Amino acid sequence: MGNAVQAGLTNYVAGFVSNTSLADLPGDVIALGKKSILDGLGLALSGSVARSGELVRQHLDELGLQPGAATVIGAGRKVAPRFAAFANGVGIHADDYDDTQLAVATDRVYGLLTHPTAPALPAALAMGEWAGASGGAVMLAYHLGVEVECKIAEAIAPRHYQTGFHATATCGTFAAAAAAASLLRLDAEATARALSVAGSQSAGLRENFGTMTKPFHAGRASESGIVAAQLAASGWTATDKILEAPRGFFQAAGGGYDAGAIQSRLGSPWTFAEPGISIKPHPSGSLTHPGMTEMARLIREHRINAADVEHVRVGTNSNMPNALIHHRPQDELQAKFSMEFCMAILLLDGKAGLSEFTDETTRRDDVRAMIEKVDFVVDERAERAGYHKMTTIIDITLRDGRTIHGEADFGKGSPTNPMSYDEVADKFRDNAAHAGLGRDAADEVVDLVRDLERQPSIERLMSLVARAG
């Protein structure tokens, strides 16, 4: 792989995108990416039957779109790539069940970083269908998108997230632009312009967490990246320093950036390899997962019955309550960002999947009563551990006076406790079944993704996920 000849950070990123080939992807990175691609396809299916999926389809109907080349997963229709990417991005992020980036630097708040697949994969799939690209070309585009997205998120000053920007939306726009530029085979100069058009569309505010607008962020980022790349391909002009300029993305949206986190770091190492990407076993905000993994372990190990629980204290660093903002959730979307709900539902039901994250569950009397027993607080021990971790400290007081203690930095599905391809395949099958996709079709998708880089096209793969039920 090589870099652009022109100087500057934006040109460096553009050169990486335009000059990297499938042969440059290490085998372990390819294998890790396949898990996230399969996971994303399943989430697009399950998200298609969420209320937001219904509203997206209604919106597309109202636009009066002509048939296009790109599949709206679960909807049984094809539209122009930008609109398919929007719909599928919303779908992947609808249940907040999609993968998450890990941080490198200790001041990079874990929640600052991105859900990398939700904006990157829909753009790669949509443009891959439009271009008639091979499975390997689509895989490369996806990896380029994820790598650019994650390194940009790692570089921008933490203020970006802390003051309200949603990095999946803002950095995800660059991911989609990179993926689309790769499939359009743009050279470095045109790719730099695509990234710059993407930068002027980069948006998304965390105040909308717990609503349908959070997954809207991912869909819009994916759509915006395609628009950026297509305009650049047509000759649209833009600056070649959108990332680093004094009035560019890093300064305007974050107040600065760490150049060492991105310059000469793309693909060195690939983010999938180090520090890694986490895949979620529960459909809730990633910051809940260490606590949920540890709570589930404590329940099993100590055979805890909900009726015996007097009080639960959950301590984390100060940035986690800044994202897990719903302490008394009123619906399923708020429950995804409620540490109290996540602890309560595990104690009561012993599981926390799509069937538990429903409006009806949040309104159950026993759930609301258990939530009142959970205190979610800032703990100095977790604060000292660093913001790149999600250190969660649990103390459960039982009616007999005993206290059960547990701690975790990361949850199941993280690189330290990864899900295997077969485990991700089981999650995919569950999500596909939730959308009504038959077992035979789901099994074929699992096999196609396992061998994606050797597929001559993604036509068969997309036809399998085009319509569920």
Short mmCIF file of C-alpha atoms in Angstrom, two decimals, residues 7-388:
data_model
loop_
_atom_site.label_atom_id
_atom_site.label_comp_id
_atom_site.label_asym_id
_atom_site.label_seq_id
_atom_site.Cartn_x
_atom_site.Cartn_y
_atom_site.Cartn_z
CA ALA A 7 1.30 16.54 1.79
CA GLY A 8 -1.34 16.97 4.44
CA LEU A 9 -3.42 14.71 6.66
CA THR A 10 -6.49 14.62 4.42
CA ASN A 11 -4.32 13.69 1.45
CA TYR A 12 -2.62 10.99 3.54
CA VAL A 13 -6.02 9.46 4.35
CA ALA A 14 -7.12 9.73 0.73
CA GLY A 15 -3.92 8.08 -0.48
CA PHE A 16 -4.43 5.20 1.93
CA VAL A 17 -7.95 4.64 0.63
CA SER A 18 -7.03 4.80 -3.04
CA ASN A 19 -3.78 2.82 -2.86
CA THR A 20 -4.70 -0.06 -0.52
CA SER A 21 -5.59 -3.42 -2.07
CA LEU A 22 -7.24 -6.57 -0.77
CA ALA A 23 -3.80 -8.18 -0.62
CA ASP A 24 -2.82 -5.59 2.01
CA LEU A 25 -5.43 -6.92 4.45
CA PRO A 26 -3.87 -9.37 6.95
CA GLY A 27 -5.63 -12.69 7.36
CA ASP A 28 -6.61 -12.04 10.96
CA VAL A 29 -8.15 -8.71 10.00
CA ILE A 30 -10.16 -10.36 7.22
CA ALA A 31 -11.44 -12.98 9.67
CA LEU A 32 -12.40 -10.41 12.28
CA GLY A 33 -14.15 -8.28 9.67
CA LYS A 34 -16.28 -11.21 8.53
CA LYS A 35 -17.79 -11.48 11.99
CA SER A 36 -18.82 -7.83 11.97
CA ILE A 37 -20.15 -8.05 8.41
CA LEU A 38 -22.31 -11.05 9.31
CA ASP A 39 -23.42 -9.31 12.49
CA GLY A 40 -24.34 -6.19 10.52
CA LEU A 41 -26.45 -8.14 8.04
CA GLY A 42 -28.41 -9.75 10.86
CA LEU A 43 -28.96 -6.42 12.55
CA ALA A 44 -30.17 -4.84 9.31
CA LEU A 45 -32.74 -7.65 9.14
CA SER A 46 -33.91 -7.28 12.73
CA GLY A 47 -33.87 -3.50 12.40
CA SER A 48 -36.09 -3.72 9.34
CA VAL A 49 -38.99 -4.89 11.51
CA ALA A 50 -38.45 -2.23 14.18
CA ARG A 51 -40.84 0.72 14.19
CA SER A 52 -38.08 2.87 12.71
CA GLY A 53 -37.75 0.42 9.82
CA GLU A 54 -41.43 0.77 9.07
CA LEU A 55 -41.13 4.56 9.08
CA VAL A 56 -38.07 4.47 6.82
CA ARG A 57 -39.95 2.38 4.27
CA GLN A 58 -42.85 4.81 4.47
CA HIS A 59 -40.43 7.67 3.87
CA LEU A 60 -38.94 5.96 0.83
CA ASP A 61 -42.45 5.39 -0.53
CA GLU A 62 -43.24 9.07 -0.12
CA LEU A 63 -40.15 10.03 -2.11
CA GLY A 64 -41.57 8.29 -5.15
CA LEU A 65 -38.25 6.64 -5.96
CA GLN A 66 -37.57 4.78 -9.15
CA PRO A 67 -36.19 1.23 -8.85
CA GLY A 68 -32.42 1.19 -8.40
CA ALA A 69 -29.47 -1.12 -8.00
CA ALA A 70 -29.13 -1.38 -4.21
CA THR A 71 -31.12 -3.57 -1.83
CA VAL A 72 -33.09 -2.27 1.13
CA ILE A 73 -32.56 -5.22 3.45
CA GLY A 74 -35.78 -6.83 4.63
CA ALA A 75 -37.94 -4.66 2.38
CA GLY A 76 -37.83 -6.60 -0.87
CA ARG A 77 -37.00 -3.57 -3.01
CA LYS A 78 -34.05 -1.90 -4.68
CA VAL A 79 -33.41 1.83 -4.81
CA ALA A 80 -30.53 4.17 -5.56
CA PRO A 81 -27.44 3.40 -3.42
CA ARG A 82 -27.74 6.47 -1.20
CA PHE A 83 -31.26 5.53 -0.08
CA ALA A 84 -30.43 1.87 0.46
CA ALA A 85 -27.46 2.91 2.58
CA PHE A 86 -29.69 5.21 4.62
CA ALA A 87 -32.29 2.51 5.25
CA ASN A 88 -29.75 -0.20 6.08
CA GLY A 89 -27.71 2.09 8.31
CA VAL A 90 -30.80 2.91 10.33
CA GLY A 91 -31.61 -0.80 10.46
CA ILE A 92 -28.19 -1.90 11.71
CA HIS A 93 -28.23 0.67 14.51
CA ALA A 94 -31.98 0.47 15.31
CA ASP A 95 -31.63 -1.88 18.26
CA ASP A 96 -28.24 -0.56 19.45
CA TYR A 97 -27.02 -4.12 19.05
CA ASP A 98 -24.14 -3.37 16.65
CA ASP A 99 -20.38 -3.52 17.13
CA THR A 100 -18.28 -0.87 18.88
CA GLN A 101 -14.75 0.47 18.59
CA LEU A 102 -12.27 0.20 21.44
CA ALA A 103 -10.10 3.15 22.47
CA VAL A 104 -6.32 3.30 22.57
CA ALA A 105 -5.46 6.44 24.56
CA THR A 106 -6.61 6.67 28.18
CA ASP A 107 -8.32 10.03 27.62
CA ARG A 108 -10.32 8.74 24.63
CA VAL A 109 -13.64 8.17 26.33
CA TYR A 110 -14.83 4.71 25.28
CA GLY A 111 -18.22 6.10 24.34
CA LEU A 112 -16.52 8.82 22.29
CA LEU A 113 -15.65 6.25 19.69
CA THR A 114 -17.84 4.70 17.07
CA HIS A 115 -20.16 1.91 16.05
CA PRO A 116 -17.98 1.21 13.04
CA THR A 117 -20.11 -1.16 10.95
CA ALA A 118 -23.40 0.77 10.92
CA PRO A 119 -22.20 3.58 8.60
CA ALA A 120 -19.46 1.68 6.75
CA LEU A 121 -21.16 -1.59 5.73
CA PRO A 122 -24.36 -0.15 4.16
CA ALA A 123 -22.27 2.12 1.93
CA ALA A 124 -20.03 -0.76 0.87
CA LEU A 125 -23.00 -3.03 0.14
CA ALA A 126 -24.99 -0.40 -1.75
CA MET A 127 -22.10 0.76 -3.90
CA GLY A 128 -20.93 -2.82 -4.33
CA GLU A 129 -24.29 -3.79 -5.80
CA TRP A 130 -24.36 -0.69 -7.98
CA ALA A 131 -20.86 -1.42 -9.32
CA GLY A 132 -21.34 -5.17 -9.70
CA ALA A 133 -18.28 -5.56 -7.50
CA SER A 134 -16.81 -8.81 -6.22
CA GLY A 135 -17.11 -9.91 -2.62
CA GLY A 136 -13.44 -9.08 -2.15
CA ALA A 137 -13.89 -5.53 -3.42
CA VAL A 138 -16.84 -5.00 -1.09
CA MET A 139 -14.85 -6.43 1.81
CA LEU A 140 -11.93 -4.10 1.06
CA ALA A 141 -14.22 -1.07 0.87
CA TYR A 142 -15.81 -2.00 4.20
CA HIS A 143 -12.42 -2.36 5.88
CA LEU A 144 -11.18 0.93 4.48
CA GLY A 145 -14.29 2.65 5.78
CA VAL A 146 -13.94 1.15 9.25
CA GLU A 147 -10.24 1.98 9.44
CA VAL A 148 -10.70 5.61 8.43
CA GLU A 149 -13.69 6.02 10.76
CA CYS A 150 -11.95 4.54 13.79
CA LYS A 151 -8.67 6.40 13.40
CA ILE A 152 -10.49 9.73 12.93
CA ALA A 153 -12.54 9.01 16.06
CA GLU A 154 -9.41 8.13 18.00
CA ALA A 155 -7.67 11.32 16.88
CA ILE A 156 -10.30 13.99 17.54
CA ALA A 157 -10.15 15.72 20.91
CA PRO A 158 -12.45 14.16 23.55
CA ARG A 159 -14.43 17.39 23.72
CA HIS A 160 -16.13 16.25 20.52
CA TYR A 161 -18.10 13.54 22.29
CA GLN A 162 -18.28 15.09 25.73
CA THR A 163 -20.06 18.22 24.51
CA GLY A 164 -22.65 16.36 22.48
CA PHE A 165 -21.47 15.05 19.11
CA HIS A 166 -22.26 11.43 18.25
CA ALA A 167 -19.06 10.03 16.74
CA THR A 168 -20.84 7.24 14.85
CA ALA A 169 -22.63 9.97 12.92
CA THR A 170 -19.76 12.41 12.50
CA CYS A 171 -16.85 10.04 11.88
CA GLY A 172 -19.13 7.53 10.19
CA THR A 173 -19.70 9.96 7.33
CA PHE A 174 -15.99 9.70 6.49
CA ALA A 175 -16.26 5.90 6.70
CA ALA A 176 -19.00 5.78 4.11
CA ALA A 177 -17.17 8.22 1.85
CA ALA A 178 -14.03 6.09 2.00
CA ALA A 179 -15.95 2.88 1.27
CA ALA A 180 -17.82 4.46 -1.64
CA ALA A 181 -14.68 6.05 -3.04
CA SER A 182 -12.97 2.67 -3.04
CA LEU A 183 -15.78 1.04 -5.03
CA LEU A 184 -15.90 3.99 -7.42
CA ARG A 185 -12.14 3.51 -7.85
CA LEU A 186 -11.43 7.18 -7.22
CA ASP A 187 -7.82 8.28 -7.28
CA ALA A 188 -6.25 10.01 -4.28
CA GLU A 189 -7.14 13.51 -5.44
CA ALA A 190 -10.81 12.69 -5.99
CA THR A 191 -10.95 10.70 -2.75
CA ALA A 192 -9.66 13.74 -0.85
CA ARG A 193 -12.51 15.75 -2.34
CA ALA A 194 -14.99 13.03 -1.35
CA LEU A 195 -13.71 13.17 2.23
CA SER A 196 -14.06 16.94 2.20
CA VAL A 197 -17.66 16.85 0.97
CA ALA A 198 -18.31 14.25 3.68
CA GLY A 199 -16.82 16.56 6.30
CA SER A 200 -19.33 19.29 5.49
CA GLN A 201 -22.15 16.78 6.07
CA SER A 202 -20.76 15.40 9.32
CA ALA A 203 -23.42 15.77 12.04
CA GLY A 204 -25.28 14.05 14.87
CA LEU A 205 -26.06 15.03 18.47
CA ARG A 206 -26.13 12.75 21.52
CA GLU A 207 -29.14 14.48 23.01
CA ASN A 208 -31.12 12.20 20.70
CA PHE A 209 -29.85 9.01 22.38
CA GLY A 210 -32.78 6.84 23.39
CA THR A 211 -34.86 7.89 20.35
CA MET A 212 -35.15 6.83 16.72
CA THR A 213 -32.85 9.68 15.78
CA LYS A 214 -29.81 7.82 17.13
CA PRO A 215 -30.03 5.13 14.40
CA PHE A 216 -30.97 7.90 11.97
CA HIS A 217 -27.46 9.22 12.58
CA ALA A 218 -25.88 6.02 11.25
CA GLY A 219 -28.17 5.87 8.22
CA ARG A 220 -27.64 9.50 7.35
CA ALA A 221 -23.86 9.14 7.72
CA SER A 222 -23.85 6.22 5.31
CA GLU A 223 -26.03 8.06 2.81
CA SER A 224 -23.96 11.25 3.09
CA GLY A 225 -20.74 9.40 2.39
CA ILE A 226 -22.14 7.96 -0.82
CA VAL A 227 -23.36 11.38 -1.93
CA ALA A 228 -19.91 12.80 -1.21
CA ALA A 229 -18.10 10.15 -3.24
CA GLN A 230 -20.51 10.37 -6.16
CA LEU A 231 -20.19 14.14 -6.31
CA ALA A 232 -16.42 13.89 -6.16
CA ALA A 233 -16.51 11.38 -9.02
CA SER A 234 -18.47 13.88 -11.09
CA GLY A 235 -15.83 16.58 -10.58
CA TRP A 236 -17.32 18.39 -7.58
CA THR A 237 -14.74 20.62 -5.95
CA ALA A 238 -13.75 20.74 -2.29
CA THR A 239 -10.74 21.49 -0.12
CA ASP A 240 -7.96 18.93 0.25
CA LYS A 241 -7.44 19.65 3.96
CA ILE A 242 -10.87 19.17 5.54
CA LEU A 243 -9.49 17.22 8.52
CA GLU A 244 -6.51 19.33 9.61
CA ALA A 245 -7.35 22.91 8.58
CA PRO A 246 -8.00 25.57 11.26
CA ARG A 247 -11.62 25.69 10.08
CA GLY A 248 -11.74 21.99 9.29
CA PHE A 249 -13.39 19.02 11.00
CA PHE A 250 -10.99 18.36 13.86
CA GLN A 251 -10.81 21.97 15.03
CA ALA A 252 -14.44 22.92 14.45
CA ALA A 253 -15.97 19.76 15.91
CA GLY A 254 -13.42 18.92 18.59
CA GLY A 255 -11.19 21.89 19.27
CA GLY A 256 -8.15 19.92 18.19
CA TYR A 257 -6.78 16.45 17.56
CA ASP A 258 -3.90 14.09 18.22
CA ALA A 259 -2.04 13.82 14.91
CA GLY A 260 -0.11 10.82 16.21
CA ALA A 261 -3.32 8.82 16.44
CA ILE A 262 -3.86 8.94 12.69
CA GLN A 263 -0.79 10.14 10.76
CA SER A 264 1.07 7.06 9.46
CA ARG A 265 -1.26 4.88 11.54
CA LEU A 266 -3.86 3.79 8.99
CA GLY A 267 -3.51 0.04 8.64
CA SER A 268 -0.54 0.15 11.02
CA PRO A 269 -2.00 -1.58 12.91
CA TRP A 270 -5.48 -2.14 11.53
CA THR A 271 -8.06 -1.23 14.18
CA PHE A 272 -9.65 -4.67 13.87
CA ALA A 273 -6.35 -6.17 15.05
CA GLU A 274 -5.41 -3.60 17.70
CA PRO A 275 -7.14 -2.53 19.91
CA GLY A 276 -10.04 -4.38 18.29
CA ILE A 277 -13.78 -4.15 17.77
CA SER A 278 -16.41 -5.48 20.20
CA ILE A 279 -19.52 -7.36 19.08
CA LYS A 280 -22.52 -7.05 21.37
CA PRO A 281 -24.33 -9.95 23.02
CA HIS A 282 -27.08 -7.57 24.24
CA PRO A 283 -29.14 -4.93 22.36
CA SER A 284 -28.15 -2.01 24.55
CA GLY A 285 -25.54 0.75 24.74
CA SER A 286 -22.01 -0.63 24.73
CA LEU A 287 -21.25 1.03 28.06
CA THR A 288 -23.72 -1.33 29.77
CA HIS A 289 -21.98 -4.48 28.57
CA PRO A 290 -19.15 -4.98 31.09
CA GLY A 291 -21.69 -4.61 33.89
CA MET A 292 -24.16 -6.92 32.18
CA THR A 293 -21.52 -9.59 31.57
CA GLU A 294 -20.40 -9.38 35.18
CA MET A 295 -23.94 -9.33 36.57
CA ALA A 296 -24.84 -12.43 34.55
CA ARG A 297 -21.74 -14.18 35.90
CA LEU A 298 -22.54 -13.24 39.49
CA ILE A 299 -26.13 -14.46 39.12
CA ARG A 300 -24.92 -17.83 37.80
CA GLU A 301 -22.08 -18.27 40.24
CA HIS A 302 -24.00 -17.28 43.38
CA ARG A 303 -27.45 -18.44 42.22
CA ILE A 304 -28.94 -15.05 43.01
CA ASN A 305 -32.73 -14.82 43.10
CA ALA A 306 -34.31 -11.45 42.37
CA ALA A 307 -36.53 -11.75 45.48
CA ASP A 308 -33.41 -11.89 47.67
CA VAL A 309 -31.90 -8.65 46.36
CA GLU A 310 -32.03 -5.68 48.70
CA HIS A 311 -29.81 -3.21 46.84
CA VAL A 312 -27.42 -2.99 43.87
CA ARG A 313 -24.64 -0.43 43.55
CA VAL A 314 -23.07 0.00 40.11
CA GLY A 315 -19.99 2.24 39.95
CA THR A 316 -18.30 3.47 36.76
CA ASN A 317 -16.16 6.32 35.53
CA SER A 318 -17.75 9.75 35.18
CA ASN A 319 -18.19 9.54 31.42
CA MET A 320 -20.45 6.51 31.43
CA PRO A 321 -23.45 8.20 33.11
CA ASN A 322 -22.95 10.94 30.52
CA ALA A 323 -24.20 8.45 27.91
CA LEU A 324 -26.39 6.13 30.00
CA ILE A 325 -28.79 8.97 30.69
CA HIS A 326 -32.12 7.22 31.27
CA HIS A 327 -32.38 6.25 34.92
CA ARG A 328 -36.13 5.57 34.85
CA PRO A 329 -36.75 4.44 31.25
CA GLN A 330 -40.24 4.71 29.81
CA ASP A 331 -39.75 2.68 26.63
CA GLU A 332 -37.37 0.21 24.97
CA LEU A 333 -35.19 2.87 23.36
CA GLN A 334 -34.57 4.59 26.67
CA ALA A 335 -33.97 1.19 28.31
CA LYS A 336 -30.99 0.65 25.99
CA PHE A 337 -29.32 3.61 27.71
CA SER A 338 -30.27 2.71 31.26
CA MET A 339 -27.76 0.85 33.43
CA GLU A 340 -30.53 0.45 35.99
CA PHE A 341 -32.83 -1.35 33.55
CA CYS A 342 -30.03 -3.61 32.28
CA MET A 343 -29.18 -4.73 35.80
CA ALA A 344 -32.83 -5.17 36.74
CA ILE A 345 -33.82 -7.27 33.74
CA LEU A 346 -30.92 -9.67 34.23
CA LEU A 347 -31.84 -10.14 37.87
CA LEU A 348 -35.50 -10.71 37.05
CA ASP A 349 -35.42 -12.62 33.76
CA GLY A 350 -31.89 -13.98 33.63
CA LYS A 351 -31.43 -12.75 30.05
CA ALA A 352 -31.40 -9.51 28.07
CA GLY A 353 -32.10 -9.93 24.36
CA LEU A 354 -34.46 -8.43 21.84
CA SER A 355 -37.43 -10.03 23.60
CA GLU A 356 -36.57 -8.25 26.86
CA PHE A 357 -35.97 -4.79 25.39
CA THR A 358 -39.57 -3.90 24.68
CA ASP A 359 -41.90 -1.10 25.73
CA GLU A 360 -44.03 -3.61 27.62
CA THR A 361 -41.07 -4.89 29.65
CA THR A 362 -40.00 -1.41 30.72
CA ARG A 363 -43.50 -0.86 32.12
CA ARG A 364 -43.71 -4.06 34.14
CA ASP A 365 -44.26 -3.44 37.84
CA ASP A 366 -41.52 -5.86 38.89
CA VAL A 367 -39.03 -4.20 36.53
CA ARG A 368 -39.82 -0.74 37.86
CA ALA A 369 -39.56 -1.97 41.45
CA MET A 370 -36.16 -3.57 40.81
CA ILE A 371 -34.88 -0.44 39.05
CA GLU A 372 -35.56 1.47 42.28
CA LYS A 373 -33.09 -0.84 44.04
CA VAL A 374 -30.25 0.00 41.65
CA ASP A 375 -27.95 2.97 42.28
CA PHE A 376 -25.76 3.97 39.33
CA VAL A 377 -22.90 6.14 40.58
CA VAL A 378 -19.42 7.42 39.76
CA ASP A 379 -16.72 5.36 41.46
CA GLU A 380 -13.21 6.76 41.90
CA ARG A 381 -11.68 3.31 41.33
CA ALA A 382 -13.28 3.18 37.90
CA GLU A 383 -12.25 6.78 37.23
CA ARG A 384 -8.61 5.94 37.93
CA ALA A 385 -8.70 2.97 35.55
CA GLY A 386 -8.91 5.33 32.56
CA TYR A 387 -11.60 6.31 30.12
CA HIS A 388 -10.39 3.86 27.48
#
